């Protein structure tokens, strides 16, 4: 039986037809199509699009091995495992179609995720891992963010050209194509060819979200490689150079997208300013506005905790929070053999391990941190979790180094398997959500939003979304920023001192000596994080500011 694409009836205010392209989506623990923050954001967007009945479809890639499974070696160091994934809840559309990669025909199969499965916008996932392809072609959709450069380029072609081709095959009318980061850039050249090589026709239809606040993180490749890979479809290289403003024979995905889109956005107010400073001097770029990232409250918040808040039942709120801490501590005990106490202040640092996120900043003045761990009057418990990129050996060394340094302490734990399920448990079971990026390198960050929804207070560098939310000592805590012009090691020293100062002088006295006041801050955070940082607001803003002309 032939596949027919039918979605829910769109709400009148969201009638404009949009297609959202993202390399990763975190929709449910059962579907391993994400690595971290970009996927968490995209997943929440798809959930809110469904709740608002927006006329939107998501386009992603079905990764055969997901990102990776994070486990432990015999010596407890981190191990990267790859396991084949399969999903009976995805519908085989029966659609198999060719695209061109590296001058050769590659067959693409489309699978469908219906809205009612997880409560998302309708979504299509593309794979090349089918018998109709040779082995190399099959591997294109094996690993999210493949470390091989040519494979990464091929994945971009699969997402952009494959996604655009699929929507046309389905006969699905699209008014606006949304690139969530530059990975799907080949879509712009697909649309350029489709619309008679008229750049203004592409610009009428394309919008772009940039997430990376530093030049080094914005993907770029030599034109020769991209030409050889058929990145531009049938568009001649000289024409690409003209419309994308290529300099030094290197194509910047971000710059090309900014020149081919009608509008772009940064993902927090701080990041919007940073993005305009980074790119504003280049010719031919589109306007860059700010739409702050957000997370879906329906998915993330604990219903019982939220009910206790809205019904002004403090005793029930504290009892539920204690239950959630105990549930997290069951995971800690299972993984590490350490038994944590639900009455002790629990600090969590959990997100992707990357150098600039500084997972080990709190350990920098180790003797002082050790005194905190050994304080029996005002004790603390500390948990780390997160996945480094599998080939980021520096970040893996940091992960292993933290484990090695803290393994002798029964009130420290380093957890593996940081995916949606563990992320939720950590947010629900923590009292303090620690966030220590180097300023201004965190474009948004959203983990603190869902922590706040579950009664966990931010202790954070004032970067990304944090300046839009945290009121120092009222709904969270700020780490004093070092002078931005100082060397990195000096900044690390100053800000590491700041983390410990705020803990010792503000947080611990509140938690143990003024529990009613600590509870008031917790409730403030829970009340104030929504609706402003619920993705319903964000999804509305995309329609109002980006999709609707």
Short mmCIF file of C-alpha atoms in Angstrom, two decimals:
data_model
loop_
_atom_site.label_atom_id
_atom_site.label_comp_id
_atom_site.label_asym_id
_atom_site.label_seq_id
_atom_site.Cartn_x
_atom_site.Cartn_y
_atom_site.Cartn_z
CA UNK A 1 0.00 0.00 0.00
CA UNK A 2 1.43 3.37 -1.06
CA UNK A 3 2.40 5.79 1.70
CA UNK A 4 0.24 8.90 2.01
CA UNK A 5 1.47 11.75 4.15
CA UNK A 6 -1.32 13.14 6.30
CA UNK A 7 -0.73 15.35 9.29
CA UNK A 8 -3.03 16.86 11.90
CA UNK A 9 -5.12 19.92 11.02
CA UNK A 10 -2.94 23.00 11.52
CA UNK A 11 -4.08 25.85 13.75
CA UNK A 12 -4.99 28.92 11.66
CA UNK A 13 -2.24 31.13 13.14
CA UNK A 14 0.36 28.53 12.19
CA UNK A 15 -0.89 27.77 8.69
CA UNK A 16 2.41 28.67 6.95
CA UNK A 17 3.99 25.36 5.93
CA UNK A 18 7.50 24.92 7.40
CA UNK A 19 10.11 22.15 7.16
CA UNK A 20 12.72 21.92 9.94
CA UNK A 21 16.07 20.29 9.04
CA UNK A 22 18.34 19.12 11.85
CA UNK A 23 21.20 16.63 12.03
CA UNK A 24 19.92 15.44 15.42
CA UNK A 25 16.64 15.20 17.34
CA UNK A 26 16.23 14.08 20.97
CA UNK A 27 12.59 12.99 21.02
CA UNK A 28 12.49 10.02 23.36
CA UNK A 29 14.93 7.78 25.22
CA UNK A 30 13.98 4.98 22.82
CA UNK A 31 15.11 6.85 19.66
CA UNK A 32 18.88 7.38 19.50
CA UNK A 33 19.08 10.18 16.95
CA UNK A 34 20.93 12.80 19.02
CA UNK A 35 24.20 13.62 20.75
CA UNK A 36 23.43 16.54 23.03
CA UNK A 37 22.12 20.08 23.30
CA UNK A 38 21.30 20.68 19.63
CA UNK A 39 19.20 17.52 19.63
CA UNK A 40 17.52 18.33 22.96
CA UNK A 41 16.53 21.72 21.53
CA UNK A 42 15.23 20.25 18.27
CA UNK A 43 13.26 17.58 20.14
CA UNK A 44 11.53 20.15 22.34
CA UNK A 45 10.75 22.24 19.26
CA UNK A 46 9.05 19.27 17.60
CA UNK A 47 7.01 18.57 20.76
CA UNK A 48 5.83 22.16 21.06
CA UNK A 49 5.00 22.31 17.34
CA UNK A 50 2.68 19.34 17.98
CA UNK A 51 1.10 20.93 21.06
CA UNK A 52 0.44 24.16 19.15
CA UNK A 53 -0.65 22.25 16.02
CA UNK A 54 1.86 24.08 13.85
CA UNK A 55 2.04 23.22 10.16
CA UNK A 56 5.58 21.92 10.45
CA UNK A 57 7.42 18.76 9.44
CA UNK A 58 10.80 17.63 10.81
CA UNK A 59 13.56 16.18 8.60
CA UNK A 60 16.41 14.19 10.16
CA UNK A 61 18.66 11.17 9.66
CA UNK A 62 18.15 7.69 11.06
CA UNK A 63 21.55 6.84 12.54
CA UNK A 64 22.13 3.08 12.41
CA UNK A 65 24.39 3.15 15.47
CA UNK A 66 23.00 6.30 17.02
CA UNK A 67 25.67 8.57 18.47
CA UNK A 68 27.38 5.97 20.67
CA UNK A 69 26.72 4.01 23.82
CA UNK A 70 28.78 5.33 26.72
CA UNK A 71 29.95 2.53 29.01
CA UNK A 72 33.02 1.69 31.14
CA UNK A 73 36.19 -0.29 30.64
CA UNK A 74 37.34 -2.77 33.27
CA UNK A 75 39.36 -0.02 34.96
CA UNK A 76 36.21 2.19 35.02
CA UNK A 77 37.50 4.58 32.34
CA UNK A 78 35.03 5.61 29.66
CA UNK A 79 34.40 3.30 26.73
CA UNK A 80 32.71 4.07 23.41
CA UNK A 81 30.47 1.27 22.15
CA UNK A 82 28.51 1.12 18.90
CA UNK A 83 25.38 -1.02 18.80
CA UNK A 84 23.00 -1.44 15.89
CA UNK A 85 19.65 0.22 16.63
CA UNK A 86 16.22 -0.81 15.37
CA UNK A 87 12.81 0.80 15.87
CA UNK A 88 9.47 -0.90 15.21
CA UNK A 89 7.60 2.38 15.80
CA UNK A 90 9.00 4.01 12.63
CA UNK A 91 6.82 3.47 9.56
CA UNK A 92 8.46 2.36 6.32
CA UNK A 93 7.14 4.79 3.71
CA UNK A 94 8.24 2.48 0.89
CA UNK A 95 9.96 5.50 -0.63
CA UNK A 96 13.45 4.86 -1.94
CA UNK A 97 14.95 7.55 -4.16
CA UNK A 98 18.37 8.47 -5.60
CA UNK A 99 20.57 11.44 -4.78
CA UNK A 100 24.10 12.10 -5.98
CA UNK A 101 27.05 11.95 -3.58
CA UNK A 102 30.64 12.04 -4.82
CA UNK A 103 29.40 11.82 -8.39
CA UNK A 104 27.65 8.49 -7.76
CA UNK A 105 24.04 7.57 -7.24
CA UNK A 106 23.13 6.77 -3.64
CA UNK A 107 19.71 5.41 -2.72
CA UNK A 108 17.89 7.01 0.20
CA UNK A 109 15.07 5.40 2.17
CA UNK A 110 12.58 7.47 4.17
CA UNK A 111 10.97 6.35 7.43
CA UNK A 112 8.09 8.18 9.09
CA UNK A 113 7.45 9.04 12.71
CA UNK A 114 3.76 9.76 13.16
CA UNK A 115 2.79 12.62 15.53
CA UNK A 116 0.89 10.37 17.93
CA UNK A 117 3.91 8.13 18.70
CA UNK A 118 5.80 10.62 20.88
CA UNK A 119 3.65 13.74 20.60
CA UNK A 120 5.78 15.55 17.99
CA UNK A 121 5.34 17.24 14.66
CA UNK A 122 5.29 14.66 11.83
CA UNK A 123 8.86 13.64 11.05
CA UNK A 124 10.85 11.83 8.39
CA UNK A 125 14.16 10.10 8.99
CA UNK A 126 16.50 9.32 6.08
CA UNK A 127 18.86 6.36 5.79
CA UNK A 128 21.32 5.08 3.22
CA UNK A 129 21.89 1.84 5.15
CA UNK A 130 19.86 -0.34 2.78
CA UNK A 131 20.74 -3.31 0.52
CA UNK A 132 20.35 -1.20 -2.62
CA UNK A 133 23.60 0.63 -1.77
CA UNK A 134 27.24 -0.45 -1.74
CA UNK A 135 29.00 -0.69 1.63
CA UNK A 136 30.54 2.80 1.61
CA UNK A 137 27.22 4.40 0.74
CA UNK A 138 25.51 2.44 3.50
CA UNK A 139 27.93 3.84 6.08
CA UNK A 140 26.88 7.45 5.41
CA UNK A 141 24.03 7.15 7.92
CA UNK A 142 25.86 4.87 10.37
CA UNK A 143 27.31 7.37 12.86
CA UNK A 144 26.06 10.81 13.88
CA UNK A 145 28.91 13.30 13.36
CA UNK A 146 31.24 10.79 11.75
CA UNK A 147 34.86 11.73 12.43
CA UNK A 148 35.80 11.23 8.76
CA UNK A 149 35.56 14.53 6.85
CA UNK A 150 34.21 13.06 3.60
CA UNK A 151 31.59 11.10 5.54
CA UNK A 152 30.51 14.28 7.38
CA UNK A 153 30.12 16.09 4.05
CA UNK A 154 28.10 13.15 2.69
CA UNK A 155 25.84 13.32 5.75
CA UNK A 156 25.16 16.98 5.03
CA UNK A 157 24.20 16.11 1.46
CA UNK A 158 21.91 13.36 2.74
CA UNK A 159 20.14 15.75 5.11
CA UNK A 160 19.91 18.77 2.79
CA UNK A 161 19.54 17.35 -0.71
CA UNK A 162 17.85 14.16 0.51
CA UNK A 163 15.36 16.06 2.66
CA UNK A 164 14.51 18.55 -0.08
CA UNK A 165 14.07 15.74 -2.60
CA UNK A 166 11.81 13.78 -0.25
CA UNK A 167 9.46 16.71 0.34
CA UNK A 168 9.13 17.19 -3.41
CA UNK A 169 8.49 13.47 -3.96
CA UNK A 170 5.74 13.60 -1.35
CA UNK A 171 4.22 16.59 -3.13
CA UNK A 172 4.35 18.43 0.19
CA UNK A 173 4.05 22.18 -0.31
CA UNK A 174 6.66 24.00 1.82
CA UNK A 175 6.61 27.77 2.33
CA UNK A 176 9.65 27.99 4.62
CA UNK A 177 12.68 25.72 4.96
CA UNK A 178 14.46 26.05 8.32
CA UNK A 179 18.09 24.97 8.70
CA UNK A 180 18.85 24.27 12.37
CA UNK A 181 22.62 24.88 12.16
CA UNK A 182 24.54 24.72 8.88
CA UNK A 183 24.75 20.94 8.54
CA UNK A 184 21.93 20.78 5.97
CA UNK A 185 23.39 23.54 3.76
CA UNK A 186 23.14 21.49 0.50
CA UNK A 187 19.39 22.15 0.78
CA UNK A 188 20.10 25.78 -0.20
CA UNK A 189 21.77 24.68 -3.43
CA UNK A 190 18.99 22.15 -4.08
CA UNK A 191 16.46 24.99 -3.81
CA UNK A 192 18.68 27.25 -5.94
CA UNK A 193 18.63 24.68 -8.74
CA UNK A 194 14.91 23.99 -8.28
CA UNK A 195 14.01 27.65 -8.59
CA UNK A 196 15.89 28.40 -11.79
CA UNK A 197 19.11 29.48 -10.07
CA UNK A 198 17.47 32.65 -8.78
CA UNK A 199 19.01 33.49 -5.41
CA UNK A 200 16.08 35.71 -4.41
CA UNK A 201 13.75 32.71 -4.80
CA UNK A 202 15.86 30.76 -2.31
CA UNK A 203 15.96 33.72 0.05
CA UNK A 204 12.15 33.92 0.01
CA UNK A 205 12.00 30.41 1.43
CA UNK A 206 15.10 29.78 3.59
CA UNK A 207 15.73 30.70 7.25
CA UNK A 208 18.71 29.70 9.37
CA UNK A 209 19.57 29.23 13.04
CA UNK A 210 23.21 29.58 14.06
CA UNK A 211 24.36 28.06 17.36
CA UNK A 212 28.11 28.51 17.43
CA UNK A 213 29.57 31.69 18.98
CA UNK A 214 33.15 31.21 17.79
CA UNK A 215 34.65 31.09 14.31
CA UNK A 216 36.51 27.81 14.87
CA UNK A 217 33.29 25.95 15.59
CA UNK A 218 31.61 26.93 12.32
CA UNK A 219 32.13 24.19 9.76
CA UNK A 220 34.06 24.99 6.61
CA UNK A 221 35.74 22.90 3.91
CA UNK A 222 37.86 23.39 0.79
CA UNK A 223 35.81 24.04 -2.34
CA UNK A 224 37.68 21.24 -4.14
CA UNK A 225 36.47 18.66 -1.61
CA UNK A 226 32.90 19.93 -1.75
CA UNK A 227 32.90 19.96 -5.57
CA UNK A 228 34.25 16.39 -5.65
CA UNK A 229 31.54 15.33 -3.18
CA UNK A 230 28.74 16.91 -5.33
CA UNK A 231 27.83 19.11 -2.37
CA UNK A 232 26.35 21.74 -4.70
CA UNK A 233 24.40 19.37 -6.94
CA UNK A 234 24.56 20.66 -10.51
CA UNK A 235 25.39 24.26 -9.58
CA UNK A 236 28.79 25.22 -11.13
CA UNK A 237 31.57 26.07 -8.70
CA UNK A 238 32.03 29.60 -10.05
CA UNK A 239 28.36 30.30 -9.45
CA UNK A 240 28.68 28.93 -5.91
CA UNK A 241 31.63 31.25 -5.30
CA UNK A 242 29.55 34.20 -6.44
CA UNK A 243 26.34 33.54 -4.49
CA UNK A 244 28.01 32.20 -1.34
CA UNK A 245 30.86 34.73 -1.31
CA UNK A 246 33.56 32.08 -1.08
CA UNK A 247 36.96 33.37 0.03
CA UNK A 248 40.32 31.61 -0.23
CA UNK A 249 38.63 28.57 -1.78
CA UNK A 250 37.11 27.64 1.61
CA UNK A 251 33.34 27.49 1.97
CA UNK A 252 31.99 28.48 5.39
CA UNK A 253 28.65 26.74 5.97
CA UNK A 254 27.50 29.54 8.27
CA UNK A 255 28.45 32.37 5.92
CA UNK A 256 26.87 30.61 2.93
CA UNK A 257 23.66 30.06 4.89
CA UNK A 258 23.63 33.70 6.04
CA UNK A 259 23.92 34.82 2.42
CA UNK A 260 21.29 32.44 1.05
CA UNK A 261 18.66 32.85 3.79
CA UNK A 262 16.21 35.73 4.19
CA UNK A 263 16.64 35.83 7.96
CA UNK A 264 18.75 34.13 10.63
CA UNK A 265 18.76 33.97 14.39
CA UNK A 266 21.09 33.49 17.31
CA UNK A 267 19.82 31.40 20.21
CA UNK A 268 19.98 33.85 23.13
CA UNK A 269 20.14 37.63 23.48
CA UNK A 270 23.84 37.43 24.28
CA UNK A 271 24.44 35.12 21.32
CA UNK A 272 22.46 37.35 18.97
CA UNK A 273 24.87 40.19 19.76
CA UNK A 274 27.91 37.89 19.45
CA UNK A 275 26.66 36.55 16.09
CA UNK A 276 26.18 40.06 14.73
CA UNK A 277 29.67 41.01 15.90
CA UNK A 278 31.12 37.87 14.27
CA UNK A 279 29.33 38.05 10.92
CA UNK A 280 28.02 41.63 10.62
CA UNK A 281 31.11 42.84 8.75
CA UNK A 282 30.66 40.36 5.89
CA UNK A 283 28.89 41.49 2.71
CA UNK A 284 25.52 40.16 1.67
CA UNK A 285 24.41 38.49 4.89
CA UNK A 286 20.80 38.46 6.01
CA UNK A 287 19.57 40.08 9.26
CA UNK A 288 20.42 38.11 12.43
CA UNK A 289 17.86 38.38 15.24
CA UNK A 290 17.64 36.60 18.61
CA UNK A 291 15.23 33.83 19.56
CA UNK A 292 16.28 32.32 22.87
CA UNK A 293 16.29 28.55 23.04
CA UNK A 294 13.78 26.80 25.29
CA UNK A 295 12.65 23.34 26.40
CA UNK A 296 9.31 21.57 26.42
CA UNK A 297 7.80 21.71 29.91
CA UNK A 298 5.23 18.99 29.25
CA UNK A 299 8.00 16.52 28.54
CA UNK A 300 10.54 17.63 31.15
CA UNK A 301 8.75 18.80 34.27
CA UNK A 302 7.70 16.35 36.99
CA UNK A 303 3.88 16.50 37.19
CA UNK A 304 3.64 15.83 40.95
CA UNK A 305 6.26 18.46 41.78
CA UNK A 306 4.56 20.98 39.50
CA UNK A 307 1.15 20.24 41.05
CA UNK A 308 2.57 20.82 44.53
CA UNK A 309 3.94 24.17 43.35
CA UNK A 310 0.71 25.38 41.75
CA UNK A 311 -1.37 24.22 44.71
CA UNK A 312 0.98 26.00 47.16
CA UNK A 313 1.63 22.77 49.04
CA UNK A 314 5.21 23.18 50.32
CA UNK A 315 5.23 19.96 52.31
CA UNK A 316 4.18 17.93 49.25
CA UNK A 317 6.76 19.74 47.12
CA UNK A 318 9.60 18.93 49.54
CA UNK A 319 8.43 15.31 49.87
CA UNK A 320 8.31 14.86 46.09
CA UNK A 321 11.74 16.45 45.64
CA UNK A 322 13.13 14.05 48.23
CA UNK A 323 11.60 11.11 46.31
CA UNK A 324 13.20 12.34 43.08
CA UNK A 325 16.58 12.63 44.79
CA UNK A 326 16.26 9.04 46.05
CA UNK A 327 15.40 7.84 42.51
CA UNK A 328 18.57 9.50 41.18
CA UNK A 329 20.62 8.06 44.02
CA UNK A 330 19.45 4.56 43.08
CA UNK A 331 21.17 5.14 39.71
CA UNK A 332 24.29 6.46 41.48
CA UNK A 333 24.40 3.36 43.73
CA UNK A 334 23.86 1.03 40.78
CA UNK A 335 26.66 2.57 38.72
CA UNK A 336 29.20 3.46 41.40
CA UNK A 337 28.40 1.62 44.64
CA UNK A 338 28.12 4.94 46.50
CA UNK A 339 25.06 5.54 48.68
CA UNK A 340 23.93 9.16 48.63
CA UNK A 341 21.78 10.87 51.26
CA UNK A 342 18.59 12.67 50.08
CA UNK A 343 18.96 15.25 52.85
CA UNK A 344 22.40 16.41 51.65
CA UNK A 345 22.86 19.29 49.18
CA UNK A 346 23.45 17.65 45.80
CA UNK A 347 25.30 19.46 43.01
CA UNK A 348 25.20 18.18 39.43
CA UNK A 349 27.35 19.10 36.43
CA UNK A 350 25.85 17.30 33.40
CA UNK A 351 26.07 18.12 29.69
CA UNK A 352 28.40 17.37 26.77
CA UNK A 353 32.01 17.13 27.89
CA UNK A 354 33.99 19.73 25.93
CA UNK A 355 37.03 21.79 26.89
CA UNK A 356 35.24 25.14 27.02
CA UNK A 357 32.47 23.77 29.26
CA UNK A 358 35.06 23.14 32.02
CA UNK A 359 33.56 20.12 33.80
CA UNK A 360 36.52 20.07 36.18
CA UNK A 361 36.51 23.78 37.10
CA UNK A 362 35.15 23.06 40.58
CA UNK A 363 38.16 20.77 41.15
CA UNK A 364 40.74 23.40 40.20
CA UNK A 365 41.42 24.39 43.81
CA UNK A 366 41.28 20.79 44.88
CA UNK A 367 42.25 21.07 48.54
CA UNK A 368 39.50 23.60 49.09
CA UNK A 369 36.97 21.40 47.26
CA UNK A 370 38.16 18.45 49.34
CA UNK A 371 37.40 20.38 52.54
CA UNK A 372 33.84 20.88 51.28
CA UNK A 373 33.52 17.15 50.63
CA UNK A 374 34.76 16.35 54.13
CA UNK A 375 32.60 18.92 55.96
CA UNK A 376 30.16 16.94 58.12
CA UNK A 377 28.29 20.02 59.35
CA UNK A 378 27.29 21.25 55.88
CA UNK A 379 27.97 18.25 53.61
CA UNK A 380 27.73 18.19 49.81
CA UNK A 381 27.33 15.47 47.18
CA UNK A 382 28.66 15.97 43.66
CA UNK A 383 27.69 14.18 40.42
CA UNK A 384 29.12 14.55 36.92
CA UNK A 385 27.69 13.09 33.72
CA UNK A 386 27.95 13.76 29.99
CA UNK A 387 29.20 12.43 26.69
CA UNK A 388 32.30 13.81 24.99
CA UNK A 389 32.54 13.49 21.23
CA UNK A 390 33.91 9.96 20.75
CA UNK A 391 37.11 11.27 19.12
CA UNK A 392 37.59 14.24 21.47
CA UNK A 393 40.40 12.66 23.42
CA UNK A 394 40.99 15.77 25.51
CA UNK A 395 37.37 15.74 26.74
CA UNK A 396 37.53 11.98 27.34
CA UNK A 397 40.70 12.56 29.39
CA UNK A 398 38.82 15.16 31.45
CA UNK A 399 35.98 12.67 32.06
CA UNK A 400 38.42 9.99 33.15
CA UNK A 401 40.50 12.47 35.16
CA UNK A 402 37.49 13.57 37.22
CA UNK A 403 36.65 9.94 37.92
CA UNK A 404 40.23 9.19 38.95
CA UNK A 405 40.50 12.28 41.16
CA UNK A 406 37.21 11.73 43.00
CA UNK A 407 37.01 7.94 43.20
CA UNK A 408 38.13 7.91 46.83
CA UNK A 409 35.17 10.04 47.93
CA UNK A 410 31.90 8.30 48.75
CA UNK A 411 30.00 11.56 48.10
CA UNK A 412 31.22 11.95 44.48
CA UNK A 413 30.00 10.09 41.39
CA UNK A 414 30.75 10.14 37.66
CA UNK A 415 27.90 8.56 35.69
CA UNK A 416 27.85 7.12 32.19
CA UNK A 417 24.99 6.94 29.69
CA UNK A 418 24.02 10.62 29.58
CA UNK A 419 20.92 10.45 27.39
CA UNK A 420 17.38 11.78 27.82
CA UNK A 421 16.48 9.39 30.64
CA UNK A 422 19.54 10.05 32.78
CA UNK A 423 19.36 13.76 32.02
CA UNK A 424 15.83 13.90 33.41
CA UNK A 425 16.81 11.94 36.54
CA UNK A 426 19.73 14.30 37.21
CA UNK A 427 17.59 17.42 36.84
CA UNK A 428 14.89 16.01 39.09
CA UNK A 429 17.33 14.73 41.70
CA UNK A 430 19.70 17.69 42.01
CA UNK A 431 19.49 20.76 44.24
CA UNK A 432 22.10 22.81 42.36
CA UNK A 433 22.72 22.72 38.60
CA UNK A 434 26.32 23.77 37.97
CA UNK A 435 27.18 25.45 34.64
CA UNK A 436 30.76 26.64 34.06
CA UNK A 437 31.42 27.54 30.39
CA UNK A 438 34.08 29.99 29.31
CA UNK A 439 32.33 33.28 28.60
CA UNK A 440 31.11 34.06 25.88
CA UNK A 441 31.33 30.61 24.30
CA UNK A 442 27.97 29.18 25.38
CA UNK A 443 25.48 30.24 22.68
CA UNK A 444 22.50 29.32 24.83
CA UNK A 445 22.66 26.18 26.94
CA UNK A 446 19.27 24.82 27.95
CA UNK A 447 19.93 22.18 30.63
CA UNK A 448 19.44 24.72 33.42
CA UNK A 449 15.92 25.43 32.12
CA UNK A 450 14.71 21.89 32.65
CA UNK A 451 16.61 21.71 35.94
CA UNK A 452 14.70 24.80 37.14
CA UNK A 453 11.41 23.21 36.07
CA UNK A 454 12.25 20.40 38.49
CA UNK A 455 13.35 22.46 41.46
CA UNK A 456 17.12 22.62 40.83
CA UNK A 457 18.77 26.03 41.13
CA UNK A 458 21.38 27.26 38.66
CA UNK A 459 24.89 28.08 39.83
CA UNK A 460 26.22 29.46 36.59
CA UNK A 461 28.51 31.68 34.60
CA UNK A 462 26.36 34.52 33.18
CA UNK A 463 26.46 33.26 29.60
CA UNK A 464 23.90 32.11 27.03
CA UNK A 465 20.33 32.20 28.33
CA UNK A 466 21.35 32.69 31.98
CA UNK A 467 21.42 36.55 31.99
CA UNK A 468 17.81 36.49 30.76
CA UNK A 469 16.69 34.39 33.74
CA UNK A 470 18.84 34.31 36.85
CA UNK A 471 18.20 36.96 39.49
CA UNK A 472 21.17 36.54 41.82
CA UNK A 473 20.12 35.12 45.16
CA UNK A 474 16.43 35.17 44.18
CA UNK A 475 15.98 32.28 41.70
CA UNK A 476 19.56 31.12 41.22
CA UNK A 477 23.22 32.03 41.71
CA UNK A 478 25.85 33.62 39.47
CA UNK A 479 29.58 32.86 39.39
CA UNK A 480 31.51 36.16 39.22
CA UNK A 481 33.09 36.63 35.79
CA UNK A 482 36.82 37.15 35.46
CA UNK A 483 38.22 39.94 33.29
CA UNK A 484 37.70 38.67 29.74
CA UNK A 485 41.11 40.01 28.66
CA UNK A 486 43.06 37.92 31.17
CA UNK A 487 44.83 34.69 30.05
CA UNK A 488 42.71 31.54 30.19
CA UNK A 489 44.51 30.07 33.20
CA UNK A 490 43.98 33.28 35.18
CA UNK A 491 40.28 33.34 34.28
CA UNK A 492 39.98 29.69 35.30
CA UNK A 493 41.60 30.43 38.67
CA UNK A 494 39.32 33.40 39.35
CA UNK A 495 36.12 31.66 38.30
CA UNK A 496 36.99 28.42 40.11
CA UNK A 497 37.42 30.51 43.25
CA UNK A 498 34.05 32.11 42.50
CA UNK A 499 32.28 28.74 42.33
CA UNK A 500 33.58 27.75 45.76
CA UNK A 501 32.94 31.20 47.24
CA UNK A 502 29.27 31.15 46.20
CA UNK A 503 28.86 27.61 47.50
CA UNK A 504 30.49 28.35 50.86
CA UNK A 505 29.15 31.84 51.46
CA UNK A 506 25.67 31.73 49.91
CA UNK A 507 24.30 28.32 48.97
CA UNK A 508 25.38 26.08 51.87
CA UNK A 509 24.30 28.54 54.61
CA UNK A 510 20.91 28.90 52.88
CA UNK A 511 20.35 25.18 52.39
CA UNK A 512 21.28 24.14 55.93
CA UNK A 513 20.53 27.22 58.05
CA UNK A 514 17.61 28.82 56.18
CA UNK A 515 15.78 25.95 54.46
CA UNK A 516 12.57 27.99 54.11
CA UNK A 517 14.48 30.65 52.17
CA UNK A 518 16.17 28.01 50.00
CA UNK A 519 12.73 26.56 49.25
CA UNK A 520 11.47 30.04 48.30
CA UNK A 521 14.31 30.39 45.75
CA UNK A 522 13.50 26.94 44.37
CA UNK A 523 9.84 27.86 43.93
CA UNK A 524 10.82 31.18 42.31
CA UNK A 525 12.92 29.32 39.75
CA UNK A 526 10.11 26.85 39.02
CA UNK A 527 7.55 29.62 38.57
CA UNK A 528 9.74 31.97 36.56
CA UNK A 529 11.30 29.52 34.07
CA UNK A 530 7.90 29.03 32.42
CA UNK A 531 6.42 30.19 30.12
CA UNK A 532 9.40 32.29 29.01
CA UNK A 533 11.75 29.31 28.67
CA UNK A 534 9.15 26.77 27.63
CA UNK A 535 9.53 25.87 23.97
CA UNK A 536 5.93 26.82 23.25
CA UNK A 537 7.11 30.45 23.43
CA UNK A 538 10.07 29.62 21.20
CA UNK A 539 8.00 27.75 18.59
CA UNK A 540 5.57 30.70 18.44
CA UNK A 541 8.45 33.13 17.98
CA UNK A 542 9.84 31.15 15.05
CA UNK A 543 6.49 31.45 13.29
CA UNK A 544 6.04 35.12 14.15
CA UNK A 545 9.61 36.31 13.52
CA UNK A 546 11.08 33.84 11.01
CA UNK A 547 8.44 31.89 9.09
CA UNK A 548 5.76 34.48 8.43
CA UNK A 549 6.71 37.17 5.93
#
